[in-house]
PDB file of C-alpha atoms in Angstrom:
ATOM      1  CA  MET A   1      -2.162   5.992 -17.985  1.00 55.00           C
ATOM      2  CA  ASN A   2      -6.134   6.033 -18.406  1.00 63.00           C
ATOM      3  CA  LYS A   3      -8.058   9.347 -18.064  1.00 65.00           C
ATOM      4  CA  SER A   4      -9.952   8.317 -14.700  1.00 63.00           C
ATOM      5  CA  VAL A   5      -6.805   7.345 -13.019  1.00 59.00           C
ATOM      6  CA  PHE A   6      -5.038  10.651 -14.366  1.00 63.00           C
ATOM      7  CA  PHE A   7      -7.793  12.810 -12.993  1.00 60.00           C
ATOM      8  CA  LEU A   8      -7.807  10.793  -9.472  1.00 56.00           C
ATOM      9  CA  LEU A   9      -4.003  11.504  -9.408  1.00 58.00           C
ATOM     10  CA  ALA A  10      -4.485  15.302 -10.324  1.00 61.00           C
ATOM     11  CA  PHE A  11      -7.446  15.823  -7.841  1.00 57.00           C
ATOM     12  CA  PHE A  12      -5.444  14.379  -4.842  1.00 55.00           C
ATOM     13  CA  LEU A  13      -2.194  16.272  -5.956  1.00 57.00           C
ATOM     14  CA  THR A  14      -3.881  19.598  -6.084  1.00 59.00           C
ATOM     15  CA  LEU A  15      -5.295  19.164  -2.532  1.00 53.00           C
ATOM     16  CA  PRO A  16      -2.370  20.289  -0.755  1.00 55.00           C
ATOM     17  CA  LEU A  17      -2.898  23.817  -2.397  1.00 56.00           C
ATOM     18  CA  PHE A  18      -5.800  24.469   0.080  1.00 56.00           C
ATOM     19  CA  ALA A  19      -3.948  23.104   3.169  1.00 49.00           C
ATOM     20  CA  GLN A  20      -4.037  25.404   6.295  1.00 63.00           C
ATOM     21  CA  ASP A  21      -1.351  23.744   8.425  1.00 86.00           C
ATOM     22  CA  VAL A  22       0.926  20.966   7.759  1.00 89.00           C
ATOM     23  CA  THR A  23       2.247  17.988   9.887  1.00 92.00           C
ATOM     24  CA  PHE A  24       5.202  15.429   9.175  1.00 95.00           C
ATOM     25  CA  GLY A  25       5.508  12.026  10.613  1.00 97.00           C
ATOM     26  CA  LEU A  26       6.884   8.626  10.320  1.00 98.00           C
ATOM     27  CA  ARG A  27       5.074   5.066  10.525  1.00 98.00           C
ATOM     28  CA  GLY A  28       5.405   1.317   9.798  1.00 98.00           C
ATOM     29  CA  GLY A  29       4.314  -1.930  11.077  1.00 98.00           C
ATOM     30  CA  PRO A  30       3.416  -5.460   9.728  1.00 98.00           C
ATOM     31  CA  SER A  31       1.431  -6.126   6.248  1.00 98.00           C
ATOM     32  CA  PHE A  32      -0.670  -8.961   5.415  1.00 98.00           C
ATOM     33  CA  THR A  33      -0.774  -9.536   1.581  1.00 97.00           C
ATOM     34  CA  THR A  34      -1.953 -11.890  -1.054  1.00 96.00           C
ATOM     35  CA  LEU A  35      -2.570 -12.084  -4.822  1.00 94.00           C
ATOM     36  CA  GLY A  36      -6.179 -11.673  -6.011  1.00 91.00           C
ATOM     37  CA  GLY A  37      -7.894 -12.222  -9.566  1.00 85.00           C
ATOM     38  CA  ASP A  38      -8.842 -15.289 -11.446  1.00 76.00           C
ATOM     39  CA  ASP A  39      -5.199 -16.261 -12.510  1.00 59.00           C
ATOM     40  CA  GLY A  40      -3.233 -14.534  -9.499  1.00 52.00           C
ATOM     41  CA  SER A  41      -5.127 -16.202  -6.420  1.00 57.00           C
ATOM     42  CA  VAL A  42      -4.964 -19.712  -7.421  1.00 57.00           C
ATOM     43  CA  GLY A  43      -3.500 -21.136  -4.383  1.00 71.00           C
ATOM     44  CA  ALA A  44      -2.330 -17.922  -2.868  1.00 87.00           C
ATOM     45  CA  LYS A  45      -2.409 -17.481   0.733  1.00 93.00           C
ATOM     46  CA  PHE A  46      -1.706 -14.384   3.049  1.00 95.00           C
ATOM     47  CA  ARG A  47       2.085 -13.843   3.994  1.00 96.00           C
ATOM     48  CA  VAL A  48       3.412 -11.219   6.567  1.00 97.00           C
ATOM     49  CA  GLY A  49       5.523  -8.527   5.283  1.00 97.00           C
ATOM     50  CA  PHE A  50       6.093  -4.863   6.514  1.00 98.00           C
ATOM     51  CA  HIS A  51       6.030  -1.377   5.424  1.00 98.00           C
ATOM     52  CA  ILE A  52       7.851   1.732   6.696  1.00 98.00           C
ATOM     53  CA  GLY A  53       8.111   5.297   5.604  1.00 98.00           C
ATOM     54  CA  GLY A  54       7.008   8.748   6.201  1.00 97.00           C
ATOM     55  CA  PHE A  55       4.015  10.947   5.593  1.00 97.00           C
ATOM     56  CA  ALA A  56       3.042  14.642   5.532  1.00 95.00           C
ATOM     57  CA  SER A  57      -0.654  15.645   6.391  1.00 94.00           C
ATOM     58  CA  PHE A  58      -2.048  18.874   5.279  1.00 92.00           C
ATOM     59  CA  ALA A  59      -5.089  20.292   7.021  1.00 92.00           C
ATOM     60  CA  ILE A  60      -7.951  21.601   4.897  1.00 90.00           C
ATOM     61  CA  SER A  61     -10.380  22.186   7.711  1.00 91.00           C
ATOM     62  CA  GLU A  62     -10.807  21.200  11.151  1.00 91.00           C
ATOM     63  CA  SER A  63     -11.945  17.608  10.426  1.00 95.00           C
ATOM     64  CA  LEU A  64     -10.665  17.041   6.883  1.00 94.00           C
ATOM     65  CA  SER A  65      -6.785  16.660   6.119  1.00 94.00           C
ATOM     66  CA  PHE A  66      -5.061  15.364   2.827  1.00 94.00           C
ATOM     67  CA  GLU A  67      -2.420  12.752   3.401  1.00 95.00           C
ATOM     68  CA  SER A  68       0.441  11.558   1.469  1.00 94.00           C
ATOM     69  CA  GLY A  69       3.882   9.959   1.906  1.00 94.00           C
ATOM     70  CA  LEU A  70       6.342   7.399   0.715  1.00 97.00           C
ATOM     71  CA  GLN A  71       6.684   3.838   2.229  1.00 97.00           C
ATOM     72  CA  TYR A  72       8.868   0.963   1.215  1.00 98.00           C
ATOM     73  CA  ALA A  73       6.258  -1.978   1.365  1.00 98.00           C
ATOM     74  CA  ASN A  74       6.929  -5.942   1.191  1.00 97.00           C
ATOM     75  CA  LYS A  75       3.976  -7.582  -0.565  1.00 97.00           C
ATOM     76  CA  GLY A  76       3.140 -10.877  -2.204  1.00 95.00           C
ATOM     77  CA  ALA A  77       1.705 -14.178  -1.104  1.00 95.00           C
ATOM     78  CA  ASN A  78       2.392 -17.784  -0.201  1.00 94.00           C
ATOM     79  CA  GLY A  79       1.432 -20.658  -2.426  1.00 89.00           C
ATOM     80  CA  SER A  80       2.132 -24.286  -3.040  1.00 84.00           C
ATOM     81  CA  ASP A  81       1.583 -26.631  -6.113  1.00 80.00           C
ATOM     82  CA  GLY A  82       2.807 -30.293  -6.313  1.00 79.00           C
ATOM     83  CA  GLY A  83       5.063 -30.226  -3.642  1.00 82.00           C
ATOM     84  CA  VAL A  84       6.677 -27.007  -4.523  1.00 88.00           C
ATOM     85  CA  SER A  85       6.138 -24.086  -2.105  1.00 92.00           C
ATOM     86  CA  ALA A  86       6.578 -20.450  -3.548  1.00 91.00           C
ATOM     87  CA  VAL A  87       6.624 -17.229  -1.578  1.00 94.00           C
ATOM     88  CA  VAL A  88       6.193 -14.016  -3.711  1.00 94.00           C
ATOM     89  CA  ARG A  89       7.972 -11.307  -1.946  1.00 95.00           C
ATOM     90  CA  ASN A  90       8.058  -7.979  -4.113  1.00 97.00           C
ATOM     91  CA  GLY A  91       9.302  -4.695  -2.536  1.00 97.00           C
ATOM     92  CA  TYR A  92       7.201  -1.468  -3.717  1.00 98.00           C
ATOM     93  CA  LEU A  93       7.327   2.221  -3.143  1.00 98.00           C
ATOM     94  CA  ASP A  94       3.985   3.217  -2.203  1.00 98.00           C
ATOM     95  CA  LEU A  95       2.629   6.765  -2.510  1.00 97.00           C
ATOM     96  CA  PRO A  96      -0.663   7.050  -0.718  1.00 97.00           C
ATOM     97  CA  LEU A  97      -2.993   9.994  -1.267  1.00 96.00           C
ATOM     98  CA  LEU A  98      -5.404   9.860   1.300  1.00 97.00           C
ATOM     99  CA  LEU A  99      -8.295  11.819   2.617  1.00 96.00           C
ATOM    100  CA  ASN A 100      -8.345  11.781   6.509  1.00 97.00           C
ATOM    101  CA  TYR A 101     -11.577  12.547   7.948  1.00 98.00           C
ATOM    102  CA  ARG A 102     -11.717  12.921  12.057  1.00 96.00           C
ATOM    103  CA  PHE A 103     -14.624  11.565  13.860  1.00 94.00           C
ATOM    104  CA  GLY A 104     -14.664  13.335  17.388  1.00 89.00           C
ATOM    105  CA  GLU A 105     -11.370  13.713  19.380  1.00 90.00           C
ATOM    106  CA  ARG A 106      -9.554  10.645  18.311  1.00 95.00           C
ATOM    107  CA  PHE A 107     -10.718   8.556  15.782  1.00 98.00           C
ATOM    108  CA  TYR A 108     -10.336   9.067  12.130  1.00 98.00           C
ATOM    109  CA  GLY A 109     -11.273   7.304   8.652  1.00 98.00           C
ATOM    110  CA  LEU A 110      -9.126   7.216   5.543  1.00 97.00           C
ATOM    111  CA  ALA A 111      -9.980   6.790   1.883  1.00 98.00           C
ATOM    112  CA  GLY A 112      -8.134   7.354  -1.239  1.00 97.00           C
ATOM    113  CA  VAL A 113      -5.767   5.948  -3.882  1.00 97.00           C
ATOM    114  CA  GLN A 114      -2.376   4.632  -3.885  1.00 98.00           C
ATOM    115  CA  PRO A 115       0.122   4.274  -7.073  1.00 97.00           C
ATOM    116  CA  SER A 116       3.247   1.892  -6.269  1.00 98.00           C
ATOM    117  CA  PHE A 117       6.238   1.203  -8.221  1.00 97.00           C
ATOM    118  CA  LEU A 118       8.047  -2.278  -8.024  1.00 97.00           C
ATOM    119  CA  VAL A 119      11.589  -1.822  -6.973  1.00 97.00           C
ATOM    120  CA  SER A 120      12.666  -5.203  -5.548  1.00 96.00           C
ATOM    121  CA  PRO A 121      10.848  -8.387  -7.317  1.00 96.00           C
ATOM    122  CA  ALA A 122      11.544 -12.070  -5.616  1.00 96.00           C
ATOM    123  CA  ILE A 123      10.557 -15.252  -5.618  1.00 94.00           C
ATOM    124  CA  VAL A 124      11.435 -18.154  -2.941  1.00 93.00           C
ATOM    125  CA  LEU A 125      10.801 -21.602  -4.030  1.00 92.00           C
ATOM    126  CA  GLU A 126      11.175 -24.706  -1.711  1.00 93.00           C
ATOM    127  CA  GLU A 127      10.876 -28.454  -2.355  1.00 91.00           C
ATOM    128  CA  ASN A 128      12.089 -31.157  -0.129  1.00 88.00           C
ATOM    129  CA  GLY A 129      14.007 -28.641   2.170  1.00 85.00           C
ATOM    130  CA  ASN A 130      15.930 -27.087  -0.720  1.00 92.00           C
ATOM    131  CA  LYS A 131      15.386 -23.259  -1.021  1.00 92.00           C
ATOM    132  CA  VAL A 132      16.094 -21.294  -3.973  1.00 94.00           C
ATOM    133  CA  THR A 133      15.643 -17.282  -4.110  1.00 93.00           C
ATOM    134  CA  VAL A 134      15.429 -15.790  -7.499  1.00 93.00           C
ATOM    135  CA  ASN A 135      15.063 -11.909  -7.596  1.00 92.00           C
ATOM    136  CA  GLY A 136      16.170  -9.006  -9.589  1.00 88.00           C
ATOM    137  CA  LYS A 137      16.488  -9.244 -13.209  1.00 88.00           C
ATOM    138  CA  ASP A 138      15.909 -13.016 -13.376  1.00 87.00           C
ATOM    139  CA  VAL A 139      12.317 -12.466 -12.062  1.00 92.00           C
ATOM    140  CA  ALA A 140      11.635  -8.803 -13.088  1.00 91.00           C
ATOM    141  CA  ASP A 141       9.993  -9.844 -16.291  1.00 93.00           C
ATOM    142  CA  LEU A 142       7.283 -11.655 -14.292  1.00 93.00           C
ATOM    143  CA  TYR A 143       5.905  -8.403 -13.111  1.00 95.00           C
ATOM    144  CA  LYS A 144       4.797  -4.971 -14.176  1.00 96.00           C
ATOM    145  CA  GLY A 145       6.645  -2.147 -12.755  1.00 96.00           C
ATOM    146  CA  PHE A 146       3.608  -0.085 -11.760  1.00 97.00           C
ATOM    147  CA  ASP A 147       0.393  -0.930  -9.378  1.00 97.00           C
ATOM    148  CA  PHE A 148      -2.653   0.999  -8.542  1.00 97.00           C
ATOM    149  CA  ALA A 149      -4.811   0.512  -5.579  1.00 98.00           C
ATOM    150  CA  GLY A 150      -7.710   1.840  -3.779  1.00 98.00           C
ATOM    151  CA  VAL A 151      -7.223   2.269  -0.022  1.00 98.00           C
ATOM    152  CA  ILE A 152      -9.675   2.540   2.789  1.00 98.00           C
ATOM    153  CA  GLY A 153      -9.054   2.489   6.607  1.00 98.00           C
ATOM    154  CA  PHE A 154      -9.510   3.763  10.041  1.00 98.00           C
ATOM    155  CA  GLY A 155      -7.296   4.925  12.893  1.00 98.00           C
ATOM    156  CA  VAL A 156      -7.143   6.308  16.511  1.00 98.00           C
ATOM    157  CA  GLU A 157      -4.991   9.125  17.694  1.00 96.00           C
ATOM    158  CA  LEU A 158      -3.071   8.514  21.031  1.00 96.00           C
ATOM    159  CA  ASN A 159      -1.215  10.949  23.026  1.00 93.00           C
ATOM    160  CA  ALA A 160       2.116  12.446  22.185  1.00 94.00           C
ATOM    161  CA  GLY A 161       1.602  12.487  18.541  1.00 94.00           C
ATOM    162  CA  LEU A 162       1.217   8.520  18.156  1.00 98.00           C
ATOM    163  CA  HIS A 163      -1.375   7.024  16.238  1.00 98.00           C
ATOM    164  CA  VAL A 164      -2.560   3.501  15.245  1.00 98.00           C
ATOM    165  CA  GLN A 165      -4.300   2.650  12.055  1.00 98.00           C
ATOM    166  CA  THR A 166      -5.303  -0.191   9.877  1.00 98.00           C
ATOM    167  CA  THR A 167      -6.024  -0.009   5.936  1.00 98.00           C
ATOM    168  CA  TYR A 168      -7.143  -2.265   3.244  1.00 98.00           C
ATOM    169  CA  GLU A 169      -5.398  -1.926  -0.264  1.00 98.00           C
ATOM    170  CA  HIS A 170      -7.270  -3.436  -3.140  1.00 97.00           C
ATOM    171  CA  GLY A 171      -5.326  -3.277  -6.378  1.00 97.00           C
ATOM    172  CA  VAL A 172      -7.122  -2.485  -9.578  1.00 95.00           C
ATOM    173  CA  SER A 173      -4.303  -2.731 -12.220  1.00 95.00           C
ATOM    174  CA  ASN A 174      -3.042  -6.203 -13.291  1.00 95.00           C
ATOM    175  CA  ILE A 175       0.624  -6.775 -12.018  1.00 95.00           C
ATOM    176  CA  SER A 176       1.415  -9.793 -13.740  1.00 93.00           C
ATOM    177  CA  GLU A 177       3.267  -9.951 -17.402  1.00 93.00           C
ATOM    178  CA  ILE A 178       2.003 -13.723 -17.639  1.00 90.00           C
ATOM    179  CA  ALA A 179      -1.335 -13.742 -15.917  1.00 87.00           C
ATOM    180  CA  ASP A 180      -4.446 -12.085 -17.109  1.00 86.00           C
ATOM    181  CA  THR A 181      -5.594 -10.990 -13.822  1.00 90.00           C
ATOM    182  CA  ALA A 182      -3.361 -10.908 -10.709  1.00 93.00           C
ATOM    183  CA  TYR A 183      -3.765  -8.014  -8.094  1.00 95.00           C
ATOM    184  CA  ASN A 184      -2.142  -7.084  -4.892  1.00 97.00           C
ATOM    185  CA  ARG A 185      -4.439  -7.261  -2.117  1.00 97.00           C
ATOM    186  CA  GLY A 186      -3.487  -6.487   1.453  1.00 97.00           C
ATOM    187  CA  PHE A 187      -3.878  -5.031   5.044  1.00 98.00           C
ATOM    188  CA  LYS A 188      -1.356  -2.976   6.843  1.00 98.00           C
ATOM    189  CA  LEU A 189      -1.286  -2.495  10.720  1.00 98.00           C
ATOM    190  CA  THR A 190       0.447   1.042  11.281  1.00 98.00           C
ATOM    191  CA  VAL A 191       1.963   2.563  14.098  1.00 98.00           C
ATOM    192  CA  GLY A 192       2.892   6.065  13.370  1.00 98.00           C
ATOM    193  CA  LYS A 193       4.333   9.209  15.144  1.00 97.00           C
ATOM    194  CA  SER A 194       3.783  13.013  14.129  1.00 95.00           C
ATOM    195  CA  PHE A 195       6.114  15.570  14.788  1.00 90.00           C
TER     196      PHE A 195
END
């Protein structure tokens, strides 16, 4: 792990020490992901996946809080080449480490980092109506087990602890073992409930 990643993680992981109040919750929704980079983005199109998990929010002041959580997120891309279509359908455990800044009563912005760990790689290949799913150990050697992304987004607080938010994730670490530059990219549309 390089020094800048280490210092970012250390910064975000020590923020809860300054928290005044803690809130827990659940959230989930659809994800719209693709692959970016010179090698990874060739023919890659967005695909619809999902994410689901829990979070904890640590209030630092009236308008600023630190938020972390654990989510299962389905990522990847759609593509085709020479009559063969392929769907990359990788499952990750995301650990978002975010600062949440409130604007007024209901609106807020999010920014931070997100380490992710590959837990279920899969590729679905289709040619002339014949589908084959390759997953687990058969495809795991194509991908690195760790991803790291920057995250930015905004949201709105509703009534009864409900909120809706959207975030953009920009992967900065190469996820491929065979391509020089292949990065996860994507948007999450999230509905959450605080308790």
